[in-house]
Amino acid sequence: MDVQDLLEKLLRGDVPALARAISIVENERPGFETLLSGAHRHLGRARRIGITGPPGAGKSTLTERLVTAWRSRGVTVAVVAVDPTSPFTGGALLGDRIRMEAVALDRGVYIRSMASRGSLGGLATSTREVCDLLDAFGFDRILVETVGVGQSELDIARMADSTMLVVVPEGGDGIQALKSGVMEAADLLVVNKADRPGADRMRKELEGALQIRRGNAGIRVTAHHGSLLKVQGPPPGADDEGWQPPVLPTSAVKGEGIAEVVDALDRHWDALTAGGELVARRRRRVHAMTREVADRALRRWLWQESDADARLIARVDEVMTGRTSPYELAAELVDGFRQASI
Amino acid sequence: MDVQDLLEKLLRGDVPALARAISIVENERPGFETLLSGAHRHLGRARRIGITGPPGAGKSTLTERLVTAWRSRGVTVAVVAVDPTSPFTGGALLGDRIRMEAVALDRGVYIRSMASRGSLGGLATSTREVCDLLDAFGFDRILVETVGVGQSELDIARMADSTMLVVVPEGGDGIQALKSGVMEAADLLVVNKADRPGADRMRKELEGALQIRRGNAGIRVTAHHGSLLKVQGPPPGADDEGWQPPVLPTSAVKGEGIAEVVDALDRHWDALTAGGELVARRRRRVHAMTREVADRALRRWLWQESDADARLIARVDEVMTGRTSPYELAAELVDGFRQASI
């Protein structure tokens, strides 16, 4: 099928076209960038919400409850469940997908699992691209749920408009959350399983930590790339002025506290749009995204369109025996590539 | 100081030179690749051991116990503690470092925390490069401890000669470990806090899962890059023939089961060297490493040695307003760069 044709069907709300487009993008099949480029002009309607937190915190159940709550308000939702560790097994989230079958019969809900398949751009990039398709399709909310709280999960969470950190009372999660610094990325904190002992202590710990964070806001590092600050509108920490991340107790299993989370997400959206922070976040996303797409093009050029990998494989033994080093060999490969591109 | 001079001091066992070299490599300061290239000819003596597992599993305590056990056997040890989530806070592992102060006074032990600082090569690459310096310096064992079980942690763990997965009895870790597929990467499984209820059930669950893994060994995906299989000596799954990952109960706090872990690591090393798997693993590492170094050179070339980022920043607004897309802009940047490199 023609990519332009597929895009038009997707924009008209054709679900099989959406599924097909996602598969093309996820597997970086021919035309995937044309598809995404075309979708770009139809973005911006969906609110993107990232859900992160340690394994076992109940993120999937919370996601299911949020979906139900939005549906009862007439809001359409796409869920992207991401498992950065599943290149090993594949389809690791199938269980979650099956569990959500009830809502999956609803046309206003779309659920998709993503796993790293060694894509050239990495999982965070693929996930963001799938979200772009869902946004262009017309979903009101896109929930991105990740397993764990590692760097990959944070990269994914940071693409969202609102990022939610879910923890549970037991297991020293409070301290771990502080330690790993994920709190810095959270716009909302949820203490799930709040009927368990220690929930109140956890909430207080988190609120205390948020105060420390506010105290540090002025000296907080807001971006990885030095140049990024140049494209930011407001100064570092500006998002802290208008928005104080709330700590919300929930019991996702019992359906308690869900309405409060939905309300807090709406309030955060209002704060984002009122304060100009939404534009600032989306500028940062565009900047990072364009760099990623360029990096991927560069890698594709080197490894797929040149003979660099064949030359590397032929010379691995020289590195093994110490006749050359990976650095000398890599420099030779890149130099040869630069020469050849003349 | 001259890089060659620094390298010679490091190779003679000068600790301040080692610290300085690590800092140069970690921050990708001028000459860092020359340093690593020079170190490459002195590698291969150290056994590299990765320790991964969920937060709160007791990895730091286990690490400390292993260090003590090795020291009592006259073996020198370097510990690299990696927190992939700490770009946000920096120095998140300082607590662990302080806790290990007792062993840190011993010259046969070297401890270093690493955090992602947005390096061009990524944290896994930086960590591997710091391990190279520690290997060249002459440590007998290099323990790489990661926080969490995400993709970044797995990337780090996979560089090791032996990878150890640490879990605890409670909290559904057994199921989570299966779900995330980290088990596939583990050469040793440790059930820590084995004096707690459920330890035996956890051990049996893990052993059951290992049997499933063996059953699947023939169809297991062993590499991300299609080309990688070509440089592998033995066929996929060959490492499973000679080595069955043991499940070992420990109580790191009480110091129980530590000798058994040390023995199992020795047995794994013997299996690696006897079966040719060590060479196969190191070939894969060299291949992946050389690709990473080349990718980094390419990114440096684009973002630091060309005007691509300035041109990108000047045009972010065009993407924001939909006049162009990140894909069109990235393609233009890369094309301009290809033209300019003629």
XYZ file of C-alpha atoms in Angstrom:
684
model
C 0.000 0.000 0.000
C 1.093 3.534 -0.726
C 2.307 5.343 2.382
C 0.332 8.481 1.541
C -2.795 6.404 1.137
C -2.191 4.686 4.461
C -1.703 8.037 6.188
C -4.964 9.390 4.791
C -6.866 6.341 6.020
C -5.250 6.697 9.443
C -6.219 10.371 9.606
C -9.819 9.405 8.774
C -9.860 7.070 11.813
C -9.318 3.715 10.125
C -8.109 1.331 12.875
C -6.517 -1.329 10.615
C -4.577 1.481 8.883
C -3.382 2.660 12.316
C -2.223 -0.848 13.258
C -0.418 -1.192 9.953
C 1.217 2.231 10.268
C 2.424 1.399 13.775
C 3.927 -1.842 12.555
C 5.729 -0.021 9.719
C 7.113 2.578 12.133
C 8.052 0.078 14.844
C 10.012 -2.042 12.389
C 11.457 0.957 10.512
C 10.162 -0.434 7.242
C 10.536 1.537 3.969
C 8.589 4.770 4.016
C 8.263 4.962 7.811
C 9.821 8.413 7.989
C 7.596 9.707 5.179
C 4.623 8.431 7.153
C 5.787 10.164 10.350
C 6.654 13.313 8.474
C 3.125 13.415 7.070
C 1.606 12.702 10.492
C 3.589 15.582 12.006
C 1.218 18.200 10.615
C -1.673 16.599 12.494
C -0.148 16.464 15.955
C -0.826 18.301 19.174
C -4.351 17.318 20.051
C -3.550 14.378 22.361
C -2.352 14.838 25.915
C 0.560 12.477 26.463
C 0.869 10.988 29.913
C 3.800 8.865 31.064
C 3.407 6.359 33.892
C 6.583 5.049 35.462
C 7.529 3.318 38.703
C 9.110 0.139 40.047
C 7.865 -3.321 38.987
C 4.942 -4.426 41.128
C 3.700 -0.904 41.899
C 0.415 -1.620 40.141
C 0.932 0.574 37.080
C -1.076 -1.708 34.775
C -4.086 -1.791 37.113
C -3.905 1.972 37.566
C -3.721 2.382 33.793
C -6.808 0.216 33.359
C -8.703 2.277 35.964
C -7.694 5.551 34.334
C -8.831 4.253 30.948
C -12.227 3.318 32.414
C -12.533 6.692 34.132
C -11.765 8.600 30.932
C -14.102 6.446 28.858
C -16.958 7.181 31.273
C -16.247 10.870 30.565
C -16.357 10.283 26.795
C -12.605 10.703 26.351
C -10.767 8.344 23.947
C -7.524 6.748 25.113
C -4.540 4.967 23.587
C -2.259 2.929 25.848
C 1.325 2.167 24.910
C 2.897 -0.410 27.228
C 6.674 -0.382 26.950
C 9.049 -2.976 28.303
C 12.623 -1.890 27.725
C 13.938 -5.265 28.846
C 11.992 -7.448 26.477
C 14.386 -7.797 23.540
C 15.219 -11.026 25.343
C 11.775 -12.550 25.421
C 9.540 -10.513 23.135
C 5.871 -9.991 23.862
C 6.540 -9.820 27.583
C 3.545 -7.573 28.112
C 1.133 -9.932 26.453
C -0.280 -10.763 29.891
C -1.148 -7.122 30.492
C -2.700 -6.889 27.074
C -4.920 -9.878 27.763
C -5.922 -8.522 31.158
C -7.184 -5.376 29.463
C -9.300 -7.262 26.962
C -12.515 -5.907 28.465
C -11.689 -2.329 27.514
C -10.053 -3.452 24.283
C -13.480 -4.238 22.789
C -14.271 -0.526 23.085
C -13.452 1.394 19.881
C -12.488 4.426 21.961
C -9.532 2.516 23.405
C -6.438 1.286 21.632
C -3.756 -0.792 23.358
C -0.311 -1.538 22.038
C 2.711 -3.236 23.569
C 6.169 -2.174 22.518
C 9.441 -3.967 22.943
C 12.926 -3.029 21.875
C 13.824 -4.939 18.741
C 17.219 -3.401 18.376
C 15.877 -0.522 16.291
C 18.479 1.941 15.081
C 16.834 4.773 16.937
C 16.261 3.025 20.230
C 13.085 2.285 22.115
C 12.426 5.823 23.350
C 12.443 7.094 19.782
C 10.170 4.296 18.519
C 7.743 4.859 21.374
C 7.567 8.572 20.672
C 6.956 7.836 17.001
C 4.124 5.412 17.778
C 2.618 8.130 20.029
C 2.791 10.524 17.079
C 0.684 8.137 15.007
C -1.851 7.760 17.827
C -1.961 11.545 18.226
C -2.521 12.061 14.499
C -5.227 9.373 14.576
C -7.084 11.558 17.051
C -6.936 9.997 20.509
C -7.626 12.438 23.336
C -5.167 10.829 25.768
C -2.078 8.714 25.178
C -0.899 6.806 28.228
C 2.640 5.480 28.032
C 3.272 2.869 30.680
C 6.819 1.655 31.306
C 8.153 -1.206 33.381
C 10.751 -0.147 35.920
C 12.541 3.115 36.610
C 15.794 2.895 34.649
C 17.280 5.356 32.209
C 15.276 4.019 29.258
C 12.031 4.429 31.201
C 12.970 7.984 32.089
C 13.808 8.768 28.488
C 10.344 7.522 27.595
C 8.614 9.320 30.463
C 10.280 12.600 29.579
C 8.580 12.733 26.198
C 5.220 13.041 27.920
C 3.321 16.231 28.678
C 2.611 14.892 32.180
C 4.704 12.288 33.951
C 3.304 10.229 36.794
C 5.469 8.277 39.233
C 3.732 5.352 40.945
C 5.158 3.876 44.149
C 3.874 1.525 46.861
C 4.157 1.933 50.645
C 6.456 -1.007 51.360
C 9.883 -2.040 50.185
C 11.812 1.168 50.741
C 10.488 2.660 47.530
C 10.514 6.116 49.063
C 14.227 6.047 49.600
C 14.841 4.337 46.273
C 12.816 6.968 44.454
C 14.926 9.666 46.051
C 18.101 7.782 45.326
C 17.415 7.258 41.666
C 16.219 10.786 41.118
C 13.129 9.855 39.131
C 11.193 12.234 41.335
C 12.786 15.092 39.461
C 10.906 14.032 36.354
C 7.521 13.537 38.036
C 4.633 15.977 37.681
C 2.362 13.746 39.778
C 3.223 11.214 42.459
C 0.870 8.354 43.202
C 1.138 6.167 46.307
C -0.731 3.086 45.129
C -1.917 0.289 47.432
C -2.575 3.127 49.869
C -4.673 0.860 52.104
C -1.477 -0.927 53.131
C 0.551 -0.031 56.228
C 3.112 2.705 55.733
C 1.172 4.553 53.039
C 0.910 7.679 55.117
C 4.588 7.650 56.018
C 5.430 7.192 52.330
C 3.244 10.137 51.368
C 4.979 12.351 53.951
C 8.409 11.170 52.835
C 7.570 12.042 49.241
C 6.179 15.433 50.204
C 9.336 16.132 52.180
C 11.449 15.146 49.204
C 9.416 17.428 46.957
C 10.206 20.325 49.252
C 13.917 19.571 48.948
C 13.452 19.471 45.174
C 11.766 22.871 45.206
C 14.620 24.215 47.295
C 17.063 22.995 44.650
C 15.004 24.179 41.692
C 17.289 27.110 40.995
C 20.362 24.952 40.543
C 18.667 22.008 38.883
C 20.118 20.677 35.646
C 17.267 20.805 33.172
C 18.832 19.432 30.031
C 21.475 17.003 28.829
C 22.658 18.788 25.749
C 24.365 22.038 26.505
C 22.697 23.660 23.569
C 19.220 22.760 24.681
C 18.960 25.635 27.075
C 19.197 28.005 24.143
C 15.894 26.842 22.704
C 14.089 26.947 26.018
C 11.751 29.822 26.529
C 11.460 30.053 30.313
C 14.522 29.793 32.572
C 15.371 26.524 34.367
C 12.921 25.733 37.132
C 10.173 27.872 35.660
C 7.790 24.910 35.659
C 8.128 24.774 39.426
C 6.635 28.206 39.919
C 3.186 27.346 38.638
C 2.932 23.684 39.513
C 3.551 21.802 42.737
C 3.497 18.041 42.120
C 0.759 16.533 44.296
C 1.150 13.224 46.140
C -2.023 11.186 45.603
C -3.037 8.018 47.450
C -4.825 5.368 45.356
C -5.942 1.792 45.570
C -6.119 0.861 41.917
C -7.442 -2.627 42.700
C -10.376 -1.144 44.663
C -10.786 1.766 42.265
C -10.126 4.323 45.016
C -8.505 7.692 44.355
C -8.781 7.386 40.576
C -11.036 10.424 40.080
C -8.508 12.499 42.031
C -5.723 11.393 39.683
C -7.830 12.285 36.630
C -8.532 15.706 38.161
C -4.864 16.285 39.003
C -3.907 15.438 35.408
C -6.452 17.985 34.159
C -5.077 20.606 36.551
C -1.543 19.861 35.400
C -2.624 20.277 31.796
C -4.202 23.633 32.635
C -1.004 24.723 34.388
C 1.075 23.590 31.405
C -0.984 25.519 28.906
C -1.498 28.611 31.094
C 2.173 29.065 31.967
C 3.682 28.501 28.516
C 5.400 25.390 29.829
C 3.636 23.150 27.313
C 5.213 25.031 24.413
C 8.602 24.949 26.164
C 8.327 21.182 26.720
C 7.264 20.565 23.159
C 10.121 22.704 21.851
C 12.557 20.595 23.848
C 10.886 17.464 22.495
C 11.183 18.710 18.901
C 14.834 19.571 19.403
C 15.706 16.205 20.959
C 13.586 14.361 18.414
C 15.229 16.009 15.416
C 18.657 15.169 16.817
C 17.609 11.545 17.286
C 16.235 11.284 13.766
C 19.472 12.773 12.388
C 21.567 10.378 14.502
C 19.576 7.445 13.185
C 20.055 8.620 9.595
C 23.767 8.878 10.249
C 23.978 5.371 11.728
C 21.921 3.961 8.868
C 24.265 5.650 6.433
C 27.344 4.148 8.124
C 26.126 0.630 8.930
C 23.589 -0.106 6.231
C 24.627 2.004 3.264
C 28.378 1.634 3.540
C 30.647 -1.411 3.820
C 31.785 -0.383 7.321
C 30.294 -3.384 9.095
C 31.771 -5.878 6.635
C 35.149 -4.210 7.093
C 34.736 -4.293 10.861
C 33.837 -7.996 10.923
C 36.826 -8.811 8.725
C 39.114 -7.143 11.240
C 37.730 -8.152 14.633
C 40.598 -10.627 15.027
C 43.149 -7.820 14.772
C 41.512 -6.210 17.802
C 41.331 -9.526 19.663
C 45.058 -10.112 19.209
C 45.927 -6.532 20.138
C 47.324 -5.618 16.717
C 44.880 -2.723 16.714
C 42.402 -1.258 19.221
C 38.657 -0.670 18.875
C 39.471 3.075 18.820
C 41.977 2.861 15.997
C 39.700 0.544 14.032
C 36.616 2.735 14.583
C 38.577 5.823 13.519
C 39.716 4.002 10.366
C 36.138 2.935 9.581
C 34.797 6.458 10.058
C 37.670 7.994 8.092
C 37.164 5.537 5.244
C 33.489 6.396 5.297
C 34.224 10.129 5.213
C 36.570 9.599 2.260
C 34.035 7.439 0.439
C 31.290 10.022 0.900
C 33.350 12.551 -1.043
C 49.935 15.856 31.781
C 50.792 13.920 28.678
C 48.312 11.094 28.002
C 51.100 8.619 27.238
C 52.796 9.497 30.498
C 49.539 9.061 32.405
C 48.983 5.653 30.809
C 52.463 4.477 31.764
C 51.914 5.516 35.383
C 48.555 3.749 35.413
C 50.131 0.567 34.037
C 52.751 0.728 36.800
C 49.955 0.728 39.409
C 49.816 4.420 40.292
C 46.408 4.997 41.935
C 46.212 8.800 41.439
C 46.998 8.235 37.736
C 44.152 5.708 37.585
C 41.715 8.172 39.186
C 42.798 10.869 36.772
C 42.525 8.570 33.755
C 39.009 7.524 34.797
C 37.974 11.131 35.119
C 39.353 11.933 31.643
C 37.512 8.962 30.133
C 34.258 9.568 32.001
C 34.133 13.184 30.853
C 35.403 12.411 27.343
C 38.148 14.987 27.725
C 40.785 15.489 25.007
C 42.950 12.419 24.524
C 40.548 9.992 26.184
C 40.419 7.713 23.156
C 44.219 7.706 22.854
C 44.348 6.658 26.490
C 41.850 3.841 25.953
C 43.530 2.791 22.754
C 46.819 2.489 24.631
C 45.164 0.592 27.489
C 43.653 -1.882 25.035
C 46.920 -3.783 24.623
C 46.980 -4.493 28.358
C 43.504 -5.943 28.753
C 42.179 -9.397 29.447
C 43.547 -10.209 32.872
C 40.544 -9.068 34.928
C 37.406 -11.112 35.261
C 34.449 -8.791 34.798
C 31.367 -9.574 36.832
C 28.049 -7.756 36.449
C 25.569 -7.598 39.328
C 22.039 -6.587 38.476
C 18.618 -6.863 40.126
C 15.727 -4.752 41.392
C 16.268 -1.883 43.857
C 16.338 -3.135 47.431
C 17.586 -6.632 46.566
C 20.734 -6.059 48.602
C 23.212 -5.792 45.728
C 25.469 -3.317 47.538
C 25.723 -5.496 50.648
C 26.385 -8.568 48.519
C 29.057 -6.627 46.638
C 30.716 -5.645 49.900
C 30.695 -9.291 51.088
C 32.150 -10.519 47.815
C 34.898 -7.911 48.020
C 35.775 -9.056 51.547
C 35.747 -12.724 50.491
C 38.063 -12.073 47.555
C 40.404 -9.928 49.616
C 40.748 -12.723 52.175
C 41.878 -14.921 49.238
C 44.446 -12.327 48.145
C 42.459 -11.274 45.079
C 42.303 -7.552 44.188
C 38.933 -6.032 43.299
C 37.585 -2.922 41.617
C 33.925 -2.008 42.106
C 32.063 0.170 39.626
C 28.652 1.241 40.941
C 26.449 2.498 38.129
C 23.200 4.381 38.488
C 21.614 4.931 35.081
C 18.976 7.221 36.565
C 21.274 9.679 38.240
C 21.703 12.346 35.558
C 18.958 13.993 37.583
C 20.657 14.076 40.939
C 24.315 13.196 40.406
C 26.305 11.277 42.977
C 23.292 9.202 43.912
C 25.469 6.306 44.975
C 27.529 8.332 47.384
C 25.769 6.577 50.264
C 26.953 3.220 49.026
C 30.433 4.549 48.620
C 30.513 5.772 52.202
C 29.150 2.472 53.473
C 32.083 0.702 51.856
C 34.662 2.958 53.455
C 36.072 0.098 55.538
C 37.277 -1.806 52.498
C 38.162 1.412 50.701
C 41.199 1.869 52.958
C 42.596 -1.343 51.479
C 44.894 -0.706 48.482
C 43.676 -3.934 46.873
C 40.210 -2.427 46.501
C 39.112 0.453 44.298
C 35.567 1.830 44.316
C 34.059 4.172 41.785
C 30.534 5.462 41.232
C 29.381 6.285 37.749
C 26.453 8.362 36.629
C 25.266 9.293 33.175
C 26.358 12.825 32.384
C 24.846 12.825 28.930
C 28.041 11.492 27.378
C 27.944 11.062 23.627
C 28.534 7.349 23.897
C 26.056 6.622 26.652
C 26.530 5.166 30.090
C 27.097 1.548 29.007
C 29.994 2.659 26.800
C 31.524 4.855 29.526
C 31.230 2.063 32.073
C 32.928 -0.412 29.772
C 35.700 2.090 29.153
C 36.262 2.664 32.872
C 36.422 -1.148 33.274
C 39.089 -1.212 30.566
C 41.222 1.180 32.617
C 40.737 -0.911 35.767
C 41.624 -4.052 33.809
C 44.779 -2.445 32.397
C 45.675 -1.248 35.901
C 45.772 -4.882 36.947
C 42.762 -5.663 39.146
C 41.909 -9.361 39.349
C 38.154 -8.828 39.516
C 35.960 -5.974 38.326
C 32.479 -5.931 39.829
C 29.967 -3.761 38.012
C 26.909 -3.137 40.162
C 23.829 -1.523 38.603
C 20.661 -0.148 40.142
C 17.500 -1.680 38.705
C 16.834 -4.052 35.839
C 16.074 -1.803 32.866
C 17.565 -1.833 29.396
C 20.544 0.321 30.393
C 21.367 -2.046 33.242
C 21.180 -5.002 30.886
C 23.434 -3.266 28.385
C 25.913 -2.823 31.212
C 25.513 -6.358 32.542
C 26.031 -7.856 29.103
C 29.553 -6.474 28.862
C 30.578 -8.694 31.754
C 32.198 -12.121 31.549
C 29.783 -13.336 34.239
C 26.411 -11.754 34.984
C 24.711 -12.251 38.317
C 21.011 -11.534 38.902
C 20.062 -10.822 42.522
C 16.446 -11.149 43.669
C 14.664 -11.302 47.039
C 11.931 -13.724 48.121
C 9.074 -11.253 48.480
C 7.425 -8.770 46.190
C 6.701 -11.008 43.217
C 10.260 -10.644 41.970
C 10.190 -14.149 40.533
C 7.388 -13.315 38.168
C 8.854 -9.896 37.413
C 12.216 -11.429 36.570
C 10.523 -13.765 34.131
C 8.444 -10.964 32.708
C 11.309 -8.663 32.012
C 13.487 -11.396 30.594
C 16.600 -10.431 32.522
C 16.984 -14.088 33.415
C 18.132 -14.710 29.868
C 21.223 -12.653 30.566
C 22.068 -14.251 33.917
C 24.893 -16.741 34.391
C 24.215 -16.933 38.135
C 21.027 -16.291 40.082
C 21.175 -15.259 43.706
C 18.182 -15.319 46.048
C 19.317 -12.853 48.681
C 17.634 -12.420 52.078
C 17.157 -16.185 51.870
C 16.257 -16.382 55.563
C 12.956 -14.679 54.767
C 9.708 -16.548 54.070
C 9.212 -17.604 50.466
C 12.914 -18.018 49.664
C 12.518 -21.672 48.856
C 9.512 -21.084 46.637
C 11.436 -18.350 44.838
C 14.395 -20.664 44.262
C 12.098 -23.337 42.788
C 10.331 -20.774 40.599
C 13.666 -19.586 39.245
C 14.869 -23.131 38.634
C 11.644 -23.882 36.783
C 12.105 -20.770 34.674
C 15.673 -21.796 33.875
C 14.395 -25.110 32.550
C 11.998 -23.261 30.244
C 14.913 -21.132 29.103
C 16.981 -24.224 28.312
C 14.054 -25.620 26.340
C 13.992 -22.440 24.272
C 17.749 -22.195 23.860
C 17.640 -23.347 20.248
C 15.336 -20.547 19.161
C 16.749 -17.844 21.375
C 17.696 -14.516 19.830
C 21.335 -14.057 20.725
C 22.179 -10.722 19.169
C 20.638 -7.400 18.249
C 22.565 -6.620 15.117
C 21.903 -9.031 12.302
C 25.548 -9.047 11.382
C 26.693 -10.016 14.838
C 25.994 -13.686 14.302
C 28.623 -13.745 11.596
C 31.420 -12.969 14.031
C 30.265 -15.496 16.585
C 32.244 -18.685 16.773
C 29.796 -21.126 18.354
C 26.157 -21.341 17.234
C 23.387 -19.645 19.260
C 22.773 -21.363 22.564
C 26.184 -23.003 22.678
C 26.902 -21.455 26.063
C 23.974 -23.388 27.460
C 25.563 -26.726 26.751
C 28.432 -26.374 29.168
C 26.920 -24.154 31.834
C 23.684 -24.406 33.789
C 23.080 -21.193 35.781
C 22.873 -22.135 39.464
C 20.345 -20.573 41.852
C 22.174 -19.663 45.059
C 20.597 -18.617 48.376
C 22.457 -15.943 50.338
C 21.982 -13.674 53.297
C 24.412 -10.899 52.495
C 23.688 -9.107 55.780
C 24.599 -12.244 57.770
C 27.406 -13.179 55.393
C 25.796 -16.529 54.546
C 26.192 -18.215 51.166
C 28.966 -15.862 50.037
C 31.650 -18.550 49.666
C 29.247 -20.509 47.447
C 28.798 -17.473 45.171
C 32.574 -17.022 44.934
C 32.932 -20.715 44.043
C 30.147 -20.549 41.463
C 31.844 -17.551 39.821
C 35.093 -19.510 39.653
C 33.284 -22.490 38.129
C 31.613 -20.200 35.586
C 34.978 -18.749 34.660
C 36.374 -22.260 34.161
C 33.390 -23.151 31.976
C 33.842 -19.955 29.952
C 37.511 -20.597 29.281
C 37.189 -24.360 28.726
C 34.341 -24.134 26.207
C 35.665 -21.258 24.087
C 32.713 -19.146 25.201
C 34.987 -16.510 26.746
C 36.581 -15.808 23.377
C 33.139 -15.758 21.720
C 31.824 -13.292 24.323
C 34.842 -11.067 24.011
C 34.583 -11.113 20.212
C 30.989 -9.944 20.514
C 32.090 -7.280 22.976
C 34.820 -6.045 20.614
C 32.369 -5.916 17.712
C 29.723 -4.008 19.681
C 32.350 -1.745 21.231
C 33.912 -0.783 17.915
C 30.475 0.051 16.520
C 29.753 2.219 19.564
C 33.059 4.067 19.273
C 32.401 4.684 15.567
C 28.848 5.888 16.323
C 30.190 8.302 18.906
C 32.786 9.627 16.440
C 30.012 10.139 13.918
C 27.804 12.013 16.405
C 30.728 14.146 17.520
C 31.447 14.945 13.905
C 27.831 16.010 13.276
C 27.005 17.860 16.521
C 30.350 19.228 17.666
C 32.411 19.651 14.507
C 29.676 20.878 12.187
C 27.134 23.681 12.443
C 24.215 21.210 12.454
C 23.034 22.043 15.974
C 23.106 25.791 15.374
C 21.103 25.252 12.191
C 18.675 23.006 14.051
C 18.110 25.533 16.857
C 17.522 28.293 14.323
C 14.764 26.233 12.730
C 12.936 24.628 15.669
C 10.092 27.120 15.219
C 9.457 25.878 11.688
C 8.833 22.423 13.134
C 6.656 23.821 15.928
C 4.405 25.602 13.440
C 4.249 22.580 11.118
C 6.051 24.301 8.238
C 8.466 21.381 8.274
C 8.712 18.090 10.186
C 11.536 16.746 12.377
C 12.148 14.174 9.620
C 12.489 16.703 6.829
C 14.660 18.942 8.994
C 16.883 16.050 10.125
C 17.284 14.890 6.522
C 18.250 18.430 5.500
C 20.788 18.660 8.334
C 22.352 15.312 7.455
C 22.349 16.124 3.732
C 23.949 19.496 4.370
C 26.525 17.749 6.489
C 27.214 15.162 3.767
C 27.649 17.964 1.226
C 29.921 19.918 3.556
C 32.139 16.906 4.169
C 32.914 16.655 0.450
